Amino acid sequence: MTAALLAAALVFTQGPAGIGEDARAGGVAVVGEWHQTGLTDPDGIHVSFAESNVSSEADSSKRSGVDQGDIVVTGRKGRPDDPLAGVNAKAFEATQTIDRALVGPVALAYKRVLPPPVRSGLRNFLYNLHEPNVFVNYLLQLKPGKAVETLGRFALNSTLGVGGLVDVAKRRPFKLPRRPNGFADTFGFYGIKNGPFLYLPLIGPTTLRDFAGGMLDRFVLPVAVGSPFNQLAFSVPVGVLSTLDHRAEFDDQLHVLHDGVADPYATSRDFYLRRRQQEIDHIRGKAIQSPPTPPADATAHVDAEQTPAAQALVAPGDRDRHTTKMGDGA
């Protein structure tokens, strides 16, 4: 936004020029013939001029188009929770490019080649590896009942479930549901705010709090158990498998959030932040409204039964916490 306005200011000092930009692209649109340098207010959301025949976006919307010689300034209104929006948007674009060229095709091939029971078993194995971390965080959140249930799930699935390949704990007579949890949730439980939103290349949407929590999640098994969890020969294949499985499992949801929307980056960001806030509210025992859904224009062309929108778009490191139905209250 700032760079665009500075560039526009330079043009303004040189007199009118013809620009054919679409005034509807951003949250700010000012049309006029300028003869003086433009200035922005401190939060960078509008432009004012000493002399100009300024017409607002509302006025310009009544016009049939932008006249030759008019200058249009557009911009996205700044958000305090996304101060790095410009950098994040570029990271989003780069990630989508790599996803279309490599990650997406490989993940869908993985889904086609492996039978559903095999993929389900591998997914259960990955989830089971995270159960000790869930246990620790329920203790930190002073929820011993859920901590004991989580420990029971881990013991049952690691033994009767053949190393976690089969989720026997959720079945009768045990009926112990899998509940996602992690250090980011514990931070939120104790009132630590999100911090700035981040869209990290090849990782995805997160926040400073969630990223820090995700890093701690990754240290639980390597530190507490050691080998093989602290060895690259184990962690790299597990990370690749986890990424491919997650990408294949939620291909429909990603299309809902990215296809046919005016600003896929903003849609992904807003959906992630709303979902995470609901998860934190749930852990803190607050009443929760219905899960956030992608905008109507993004879902109009997709079969709703094939794309349940209650799943969050998340960073791979956080997938086992966010991509399942939330458990019961405190």
mmCIF file of C-alpha atoms in Angstrom:
data_model
loop_
_atom_site.group_PDB
_atom_site.id
_atom_site.type_symbol
_atom_site.label_atom_id
_atom_site.label_comp_id
_atom_site.label_asym_id
_atom_site.label_seq_id
_atom_site.Cartn_x
_atom_site.Cartn_y
_atom_site.Cartn_z
ATOM 1 C CA MET A 1 0.000 0.000 0.000
ATOM 2 C CA THR A 2 2.713 2.446 1.036
ATOM 3 C CA ALA A 3 4.831 1.738 -2.033
ATOM 4 C CA ALA A 4 1.845 2.176 -4.336
ATOM 5 C CA LEU A 5 0.923 5.521 -2.786
ATOM 6 C CA LEU A 6 4.494 6.788 -2.952
ATOM 7 C CA ALA A 7 4.619 5.845 -6.630
ATOM 8 C CA ALA A 8 1.319 7.612 -7.176
ATOM 9 C CA ALA A 9 2.633 10.691 -5.360
ATOM 10 C CA LEU A 10 5.574 10.850 -7.748
ATOM 11 C CA VAL A 11 3.203 10.780 -10.706
ATOM 12 C CA PHE A 12 1.045 13.461 -9.145
ATOM 13 C CA THR A 13 3.968 15.904 -8.905
ATOM 14 C CA GLN A 14 4.450 15.527 -12.661
ATOM 15 C CA GLY A 15 0.875 16.348 -13.566
ATOM 16 C CA PRO A 16 -2.051 14.213 -14.818
ATOM 17 C CA ALA A 17 -1.415 10.881 -16.448
ATOM 18 C CA GLY A 18 -3.669 8.198 -17.841
ATOM 19 C CA ILE A 19 -3.992 5.061 -15.759
ATOM 20 C CA GLY A 20 -6.448 2.314 -16.603
ATOM 21 C CA GLU A 21 -6.552 0.493 -13.256
ATOM 22 C CA ASP A 22 -9.804 -1.004 -12.058
ATOM 23 C CA ALA A 23 -11.021 1.068 -9.123
ATOM 24 C CA ARG A 24 -12.895 -1.822 -7.612
ATOM 25 C CA ALA A 25 -9.847 -3.987 -6.863
ATOM 26 C CA GLY A 26 -9.024 -2.644 -3.412
ATOM 27 C CA GLY A 27 -10.634 -1.197 -0.340
ATOM 28 C CA VAL A 28 -9.752 2.418 -1.261
ATOM 29 C CA ALA A 29 -10.392 4.170 -4.555
ATOM 30 C CA VAL A 30 -9.895 7.872 -5.274
ATOM 31 C CA VAL A 31 -10.421 9.325 -8.745
ATOM 32 C CA GLY A 32 -9.347 12.769 -9.934
ATOM 33 C CA GLU A 33 -6.876 14.850 -11.885
ATOM 34 C CA TRP A 34 -4.034 15.704 -9.571
ATOM 35 C CA HIS A 35 -1.653 18.613 -9.576
ATOM 36 C CA GLN A 36 -0.124 18.357 -6.115
ATOM 37 C CA THR A 37 1.755 15.712 -4.181
ATOM 38 C CA GLY A 38 -0.441 13.183 -2.355
ATOM 39 C CA LEU A 39 -0.166 12.488 1.360
ATOM 40 C CA THR A 40 -1.315 9.466 3.361
ATOM 41 C CA ASP A 41 -2.611 9.518 6.892
ATOM 42 C CA PRO A 42 -0.676 7.509 9.537
ATOM 43 C CA ASP A 43 -2.607 4.247 9.109
ATOM 44 C CA GLY A 44 -2.351 4.423 5.341
ATOM 45 C CA ILE A 45 -6.015 3.896 4.515
ATOM 46 C CA HIS A 46 -6.870 7.022 2.549
ATOM 47 C CA VAL A 47 -5.331 9.746 0.433
ATOM 48 C CA SER A 48 -5.788 13.495 0.774
ATOM 49 C CA PHE A 49 -4.648 16.265 -1.572
ATOM 50 C CA ALA A 50 -4.192 19.999 -1.303
ATOM 51 C CA GLU A 51 -5.861 20.613 -4.662
ATOM 52 C CA SER A 52 -7.857 18.142 -6.673
ATOM 53 C CA ASN A 53 -11.248 17.404 -8.092
ATOM 54 C CA VAL A 54 -11.538 14.361 -5.843
ATOM 55 C CA SER A 55 -14.357 11.936 -6.296
ATOM 56 C CA SER A 56 -14.847 9.135 -3.796
ATOM 57 C CA GLU A 57 -15.241 5.447 -4.568
ATOM 58 C CA ALA A 58 -18.967 5.806 -4.023
ATOM 59 C CA ASP A 59 -19.071 8.643 -6.553
ATOM 60 C CA SER A 60 -16.844 6.851 -9.025
ATOM 61 C CA SER A 61 -19.023 3.753 -8.859
ATOM 62 C CA LYS A 62 -21.750 5.753 -10.550
ATOM 63 C CA ARG A 63 -19.511 6.430 -13.525
ATOM 64 C CA SER A 64 -19.511 4.170 -16.525
ATOM 65 C CA GLY A 65 -15.722 3.857 -16.332
ATOM 66 C CA VAL A 66 -12.486 5.663 -15.654
ATOM 67 C CA ASP A 67 -11.900 8.531 -18.056
ATOM 68 C CA GLN A 68 -8.658 8.993 -19.922
ATOM 69 C CA GLY A 69 -6.394 11.202 -17.841
ATOM 70 C CA ASP A 70 -7.896 10.110 -14.525
ATOM 71 C CA ILE A 71 -5.672 8.652 -11.852
ATOM 72 C CA VAL A 72 -6.986 5.815 -9.701
ATOM 73 C CA VAL A 73 -5.408 4.935 -6.371
ATOM 74 C CA THR A 74 -6.425 1.608 -4.883
ATOM 75 C CA GLY A 75 -5.327 -0.144 -1.747
ATOM 76 C CA ARG A 76 -6.221 -2.737 0.872
ATOM 77 C CA LYS A 77 -7.248 -1.401 4.249
ATOM 78 C CA GLY A 78 -4.635 -2.281 6.835
ATOM 79 C CA ARG A 79 -5.391 -4.798 9.591
ATOM 80 C CA PRO A 80 -3.693 -4.697 12.985
ATOM 81 C CA ASP A 81 -3.570 -8.516 13.107
ATOM 82 C CA ASP A 82 -1.836 -8.712 9.713
ATOM 83 C CA PRO A 83 0.880 -6.054 9.678
ATOM 84 C CA LEU A 84 2.933 -8.105 7.203
ATOM 85 C CA ALA A 85 0.097 -8.455 4.698
ATOM 86 C CA GLY A 86 2.251 -7.534 1.711
ATOM 87 C CA VAL A 87 4.942 -10.093 2.523
ATOM 88 C CA ASN A 88 2.362 -12.704 3.503
ATOM 89 C CA ALA A 89 0.461 -12.275 0.248
ATOM 90 C CA LYS A 90 3.641 -12.862 -1.757
ATOM 91 C CA ALA A 91 4.414 -15.956 0.310
ATOM 92 C CA PHE A 92 0.866 -17.162 -0.335
ATOM 93 C CA GLU A 93 1.302 -16.737 -4.083
ATOM 94 C CA ALA A 94 4.666 -18.529 -4.050
ATOM 95 C CA THR A 95 3.246 -21.396 -2.004
ATOM 96 C CA GLN A 96 0.285 -21.788 -4.356
ATOM 97 C CA THR A 97 2.627 -21.873 -7.344
ATOM 98 C CA ILE A 98 4.682 -24.676 -5.798
ATOM 99 C CA ASP A 99 1.539 -26.479 -4.722
ATOM 100 C CA ARG A 100 0.100 -26.445 -8.238
ATOM 101 C CA ALA A 101 3.365 -27.596 -9.773
ATOM 102 C CA LEU A 102 4.535 -30.199 -7.251
ATOM 103 C CA VAL A 103 2.876 -30.767 -3.887
ATOM 104 C CA GLY A 104 -0.713 -30.975 -5.104
ATOM 105 C CA PRO A 105 -0.086 -33.441 -7.972
ATOM 106 C CA VAL A 106 2.112 -35.677 -5.799
ATOM 107 C CA ALA A 107 -0.444 -35.661 -2.971
ATOM 108 C CA LEU A 108 -3.297 -36.556 -5.301
ATOM 109 C CA ALA A 109 -1.181 -39.354 -6.816
ATOM 110 C CA TYR A 110 -0.575 -40.607 -3.267
ATOM 111 C CA LYS A 111 -4.334 -40.602 -2.722
ATOM 112 C CA ARG A 112 -5.011 -42.486 -5.958
ATOM 113 C CA VAL A 113 -2.327 -45.127 -5.488
ATOM 114 C CA LEU A 114 -2.818 -46.044 -1.829
ATOM 115 C CA PRO A 115 -6.128 -47.714 -0.888
ATOM 116 C CA PRO A 116 -8.237 -45.823 1.716
ATOM 117 C CA PRO A 117 -7.598 -48.386 4.504
ATOM 118 C CA VAL A 118 -3.842 -47.958 4.062
ATOM 119 C CA ARG A 119 -4.057 -44.172 4.127
ATOM 120 C CA SER A 120 -6.333 -44.337 7.168
ATOM 121 C CA GLY A 121 -3.831 -46.541 8.982
ATOM 122 C CA LEU A 122 -0.934 -44.219 8.217
ATOM 123 C CA ARG A 123 -2.997 -41.242 9.374
ATOM 124 C CA ASN A 124 -3.856 -43.005 12.631
ATOM 125 C CA PHE A 125 -0.160 -43.737 13.134
ATOM 126 C CA LEU A 126 0.719 -40.057 12.709
ATOM 127 C CA TYR A 127 -2.055 -38.958 15.059
ATOM 128 C CA ASN A 128 -0.945 -41.483 17.665
ATOM 129 C CA LEU A 129 2.553 -39.987 17.673
ATOM 130 C CA HIS A 130 1.009 -36.715 18.762
ATOM 131 C CA GLU A 131 -0.961 -38.138 21.706
ATOM 132 C CA PRO A 132 1.865 -37.655 24.274
ATOM 133 C CA ASN A 133 1.921 -33.984 23.354
ATOM 134 C CA VAL A 134 -1.868 -33.775 23.804
ATOM 135 C CA PHE A 135 -1.497 -35.448 27.206
ATOM 136 C CA VAL A 136 1.131 -32.947 28.366
ATOM 137 C CA ASN A 137 -0.926 -29.958 27.292
ATOM 138 C CA TYR A 138 -4.085 -31.158 29.028
ATOM 139 C CA LEU A 139 -2.016 -31.391 32.210
ATOM 140 C CA LEU A 140 -0.735 -27.855 31.646
ATOM 141 C CA GLN A 141 -4.339 -26.704 31.143
ATOM 142 C CA LEU A 142 -5.295 -28.324 34.490
ATOM 143 C CA LYS A 143 -7.624 -30.855 32.853
ATOM 144 C CA PRO A 144 -6.550 -34.162 34.424
ATOM 145 C CA GLY A 145 -9.638 -36.042 33.216
ATOM 146 C CA LYS A 146 -8.891 -35.430 29.558
ATOM 147 C CA ALA A 147 -5.196 -36.032 30.180
ATOM 148 C CA VAL A 148 -5.937 -39.499 31.587
ATOM 149 C CA GLU A 149 -8.262 -40.291 28.659
ATOM 150 C CA THR A 150 -5.549 -39.222 26.220
ATOM 151 C CA LEU A 151 -2.986 -41.395 27.965
ATOM 152 C CA GLY A 152 -5.435 -44.290 27.769
ATOM 153 C CA ARG A 153 -5.913 -43.711 24.035
ATOM 154 C CA PHE A 154 -2.179 -43.751 23.473
ATOM 155 C CA ALA A 155 -1.712 -46.975 25.448
ATOM 156 C CA LEU A 156 -4.588 -48.778 23.707
ATOM 157 C CA ASN A 157 -3.712 -47.698 20.189
ATOM 158 C CA SER A 158 -0.002 -48.337 20.645
ATOM 159 C CA THR A 159 -0.665 -51.928 21.760
ATOM 160 C CA LEU A 160 -4.020 -53.272 20.559
ATOM 161 C CA GLY A 161 -3.928 -50.853 17.650
ATOM 162 C CA VAL A 162 -0.621 -52.193 16.331
ATOM 163 C CA GLY A 163 1.513 -49.138 16.949
ATOM 164 C CA GLY A 164 -1.353 -46.739 16.294
ATOM 165 C CA LEU A 165 -2.302 -48.018 12.848
ATOM 166 C CA VAL A 166 -5.815 -48.823 14.120
ATOM 167 C CA ASP A 167 -7.759 -46.430 16.331
ATOM 168 C CA VAL A 168 -9.285 -49.018 18.663
ATOM 169 C CA ALA A 169 -9.650 -46.490 21.495
ATOM 170 C CA LYS A 170 -12.555 -44.687 19.814
ATOM 171 C CA ARG A 171 -14.558 -47.906 19.471
ATOM 172 C CA ARG A 172 -16.670 -49.799 21.956
ATOM 173 C CA PRO A 173 -16.185 -50.524 24.784
ATOM 174 C CA PHE A 174 -13.564 -47.766 25.232
ATOM 175 C CA LYS A 175 -15.148 -44.904 23.281
ATOM 176 C CA LEU A 176 -12.276 -42.503 23.886
ATOM 177 C CA PRO A 177 -12.439 -39.774 21.233
ATOM 178 C CA ARG A 178 -9.331 -38.201 19.777
ATOM 179 C CA ARG A 179 -9.008 -34.618 21.002
ATOM 180 C CA PRO A 180 -6.527 -32.272 19.337
ATOM 181 C CA ASN A 181 -4.364 -30.135 21.591
ATOM 182 C CA GLY A 182 -0.944 -28.537 21.602
ATOM 183 C CA PHE A 183 1.244 -25.833 23.094
ATOM 184 C CA ALA A 184 -0.343 -23.146 20.918
ATOM 185 C CA ASP A 185 -3.683 -24.052 22.490
ATOM 186 C CA THR A 186 -2.144 -23.879 25.950
ATOM 187 C CA PHE A 187 -0.751 -20.425 25.164
ATOM 188 C CA GLY A 188 -4.225 -19.334 24.080
ATOM 189 C CA PHE A 189 -5.788 -20.957 27.149
ATOM 190 C CA TYR A 190 -3.663 -18.725 29.370
ATOM 191 C CA GLY A 191 -4.519 -15.601 27.407
ATOM 192 C CA ILE A 192 -1.542 -15.200 25.101
ATOM 193 C CA LYS A 193 -2.749 -13.414 21.980
ATOM 194 C CA ASN A 194 -2.205 -14.505 18.398
ATOM 195 C CA GLY A 195 0.436 -11.944 17.571
ATOM 196 C CA PRO A 196 0.866 -11.062 13.895
ATOM 197 C CA PHE A 197 -0.575 -13.357 11.273
ATOM 198 C CA LEU A 198 2.058 -15.149 9.196
ATOM 199 C CA TYR A 199 1.827 -16.989 5.905
ATOM 200 C CA LEU A 200 5.041 -18.948 5.710
ATOM 201 C CA PRO A 201 6.315 -20.337 2.391
ATOM 202 C CA LEU A 202 5.587 -24.053 1.998
ATOM 203 C CA ILE A 203 4.054 -24.132 5.490
ATOM 204 C CA GLY A 204 0.909 -22.064 5.253
ATOM 205 C CA PRO A 205 -1.154 -19.841 7.542
ATOM 206 C CA THR A 206 -0.229 -19.461 11.190
ATOM 207 C CA THR A 207 0.372 -16.770 13.800
ATOM 208 C CA LEU A 208 3.386 -15.970 15.913
ATOM 209 C CA ARG A 209 1.773 -17.744 18.874
ATOM 210 C CA ASP A 210 0.776 -20.804 16.866
ATOM 211 C CA PHE A 211 4.156 -21.029 15.157
ATOM 212 C CA ALA A 212 5.983 -20.942 18.505
ATOM 213 C CA GLY A 213 3.590 -23.535 19.910
ATOM 214 C CA GLY A 214 4.065 -25.755 16.871
ATOM 215 C CA MET A 215 7.820 -25.653 17.324
ATOM 216 C CA LEU A 216 7.435 -26.798 20.934
ATOM 217 C CA ASP A 217 5.096 -29.599 19.811
ATOM 218 C CA ARG A 218 7.860 -30.969 17.611
ATOM 219 C CA PHE A 219 10.284 -31.225 20.543
ATOM 220 C CA VAL A 220 8.141 -33.367 22.864
ATOM 221 C CA LEU A 221 9.030 -36.811 21.510
ATOM 222 C CA PRO A 222 12.646 -36.053 20.473
ATOM 223 C CA VAL A 223 13.420 -34.661 23.936
ATOM 224 C CA ALA A 224 11.355 -37.066 26.045
ATOM 225 C CA VAL A 225 12.115 -40.275 24.134
ATOM 226 C CA GLY A 226 15.109 -39.580 21.928
ATOM 227 C CA SER A 227 15.872 -42.101 19.188
ATOM 228 C CA PRO A 228 14.417 -42.541 16.598
ATOM 229 C CA PHE A 229 12.329 -39.370 16.967
ATOM 230 C CA ASN A 230 15.394 -37.134 17.077
ATOM 231 C CA GLN A 231 16.895 -38.558 13.895
ATOM 232 C CA LEU A 232 16.422 -37.160 10.387
ATOM 233 C CA ALA A 233 15.984 -40.682 9.013
ATOM 234 C CA PHE A 234 12.711 -40.786 10.950
ATOM 235 C CA SER A 235 11.530 -37.165 11.072
ATOM 236 C CA VAL A 236 11.948 -36.359 7.363
ATOM 237 C CA PRO A 237 9.906 -39.300 5.986
ATOM 238 C CA VAL A 238 7.249 -38.752 8.656
ATOM 239 C CA GLY A 239 7.075 -35.047 7.790
ATOM 240 C CA VAL A 240 6.759 -35.757 4.058
ATOM 241 C CA LEU A 241 4.095 -38.408 4.652
ATOM 242 C CA SER A 242 2.165 -36.095 6.956
ATOM 243 C CA THR A 243 2.256 -33.257 4.416
ATOM 244 C CA LEU A 244 1.102 -35.443 1.525
ATOM 245 C CA ASP A 245 -1.688 -37.038 3.549
ATOM 246 C CA HIS A 246 -2.972 -33.694 4.775
ATOM 247 C CA ARG A 247 -2.831 -32.143 1.312
ATOM 248 C CA ALA A 248 -4.688 -35.089 -0.241
ATOM 249 C CA GLU A 249 -7.289 -35.295 2.518
ATOM 250 C CA PHE A 250 -8.289 -31.650 2.306
ATOM 251 C CA ASP A 251 -7.987 -30.975 -1.399
ATOM 252 C CA ASP A 252 -11.683 -30.061 -1.662
ATOM 253 C CA GLN A 253 -11.475 -27.614 1.237
ATOM 254 C CA LEU A 254 -8.465 -25.894 -0.301
ATOM 255 C CA HIS A 255 -10.348 -25.432 -3.564
ATOM 256 C CA VAL A 256 -13.298 -23.959 -1.701
ATOM 257 C CA LEU A 257 -11.074 -21.387 -0.027
ATOM 258 C CA HIS A 258 -8.970 -20.536 -3.084
ATOM 259 C CA ASP A 259 -11.123 -20.937 -6.195
ATOM 260 C CA GLY A 260 -13.593 -18.343 -7.397
ATOM 261 C CA VAL A 261 -12.976 -15.813 -4.617
ATOM 262 C CA ALA A 262 -11.855 -12.230 -5.088
ATOM 263 C CA ASP A 263 -8.937 -12.482 -2.637
ATOM 264 C CA PRO A 264 -7.876 -16.084 -1.840
ATOM 265 C CA TYR A 265 -5.175 -14.885 0.547
ATOM 266 C CA ALA A 266 -7.608 -12.838 2.659
ATOM 267 C CA THR A 267 -10.163 -15.652 2.616
ATOM 268 C CA SER A 268 -7.583 -18.161 3.874
ATOM 269 C CA ARG A 269 -6.307 -15.772 6.530
ATOM 270 C CA ASP A 270 -9.747 -14.863 7.877
ATOM 271 C CA PHE A 271 -10.928 -18.458 7.913
ATOM 272 C CA TYR A 272 -7.813 -19.591 9.775
ATOM 273 C CA LEU A 273 -8.060 -16.832 12.390
ATOM 274 C CA ARG A 274 -11.770 -17.393 13.034
ATOM 275 C CA ARG A 275 -11.287 -21.122 13.339
ATOM 276 C CA ARG A 276 -8.362 -20.794 15.726
ATOM 277 C CA GLN A 277 -10.258 -18.340 17.918
ATOM 278 C CA GLN A 278 -13.137 -20.793 18.156
ATOM 279 C CA GLU A 279 -10.747 -23.571 19.149
ATOM 280 C CA ILE A 280 -9.202 -21.428 21.886
ATOM 281 C CA ASP A 281 -12.649 -20.362 23.110
ATOM 282 C CA HIS A 282 -13.658 -24.022 23.228
ATOM 283 C CA ILE A 283 -10.640 -25.010 25.327
ATOM 284 C CA ARG A 284 -11.395 -22.144 27.698
ATOM 285 C CA GLY A 285 -14.974 -23.380 28.074
ATOM 286 C CA LYS A 286 -16.680 -20.560 26.223
ATOM 287 C CA ALA A 287 -19.828 -21.103 24.179
ATOM 288 C CA ILE A 288 -19.042 -21.642 20.509
ATOM 289 C CA GLN A 289 -21.147 -20.678 17.550
ATOM 290 C CA SER A 290 -21.250 -22.742 14.365
ATOM 291 C CA PRO A 291 -17.838 -23.253 12.712
ATOM 292 C CA PRO A 292 -16.742 -20.610 10.198
ATOM 293 C CA THR A 293 -17.457 -21.363 6.570
ATOM 294 C CA PRO A 294 -15.871 -20.063 3.383
ATOM 295 C CA PRO A 295 -17.735 -17.193 1.686
ATOM 296 C CA ALA A 296 -20.835 -18.054 -0.329
ATOM 297 C CA ASP A 297 -19.256 -17.079 -3.642
ATOM 298 C CA ALA A 298 -16.470 -19.583 -3.002
ATOM 299 C CA THR A 299 -18.796 -22.502 -2.327
ATOM 300 C CA ALA A 300 -21.498 -21.886 -4.889
ATOM 301 C CA HIS A 301 -19.889 -24.198 -7.441
ATOM 302 C CA VAL A 302 -18.948 -26.999 -5.029
ATOM 303 C CA ASP A 303 -21.043 -29.876 -3.722
ATOM 304 C CA ALA A 304 -21.516 -29.109 -0.043
ATOM 305 C CA GLU A 305 -21.532 -32.798 0.886
ATOM 306 C CA GLN A 306 -18.068 -33.189 -0.598
ATOM 307 C CA THR A 307 -16.615 -30.118 1.085
ATOM 308 C CA PRO A 308 -17.499 -29.820 4.785
ATOM 309 C CA ALA A 309 -16.283 -26.330 5.578
ATOM 310 C CA ALA A 310 -15.694 -26.959 9.263
ATOM 311 C CA GLN A 311 -12.075 -27.889 8.551
ATOM 312 C CA ALA A 312 -9.442 -25.201 8.979
ATOM 313 C CA LEU A 313 -6.738 -24.314 6.526
ATOM 314 C CA VAL A 314 -3.668 -24.847 8.660
ATOM 315 C CA ALA A 315 0.052 -25.129 8.671
ATOM 316 C CA PRO A 316 1.250 -28.726 8.259
ATOM 317 C CA GLY A 317 2.846 -28.684 11.703
ATOM 318 C CA ASP A 318 -0.540 -27.903 13.258
ATOM 319 C CA ARG A 319 -2.702 -30.225 11.155
ATOM 320 C CA ASP A 320 -3.260 -32.893 13.788
ATOM 321 C CA ARG A 321 -4.609 -30.285 16.171
ATOM 322 C CA HIS A 322 -6.869 -28.453 13.762
ATOM 323 C CA THR A 323 -8.177 -30.877 11.201
ATOM 324 C CA THR A 324 -10.502 -32.899 13.342
ATOM 325 C CA LYS A 325 -13.739 -32.215 15.095
ATOM 326 C CA MET A 326 -13.185 -30.392 18.351
ATOM 327 C CA GLY A 327 -13.611 -32.481 21.486
ATOM 328 C CA ASP A 328 -15.877 -31.877 24.436
ATOM 329 C CA GLY A 329 -15.563 -28.873 26.726
ATOM 330 C CA ALA A 330 -13.372 -28.542 29.757
#
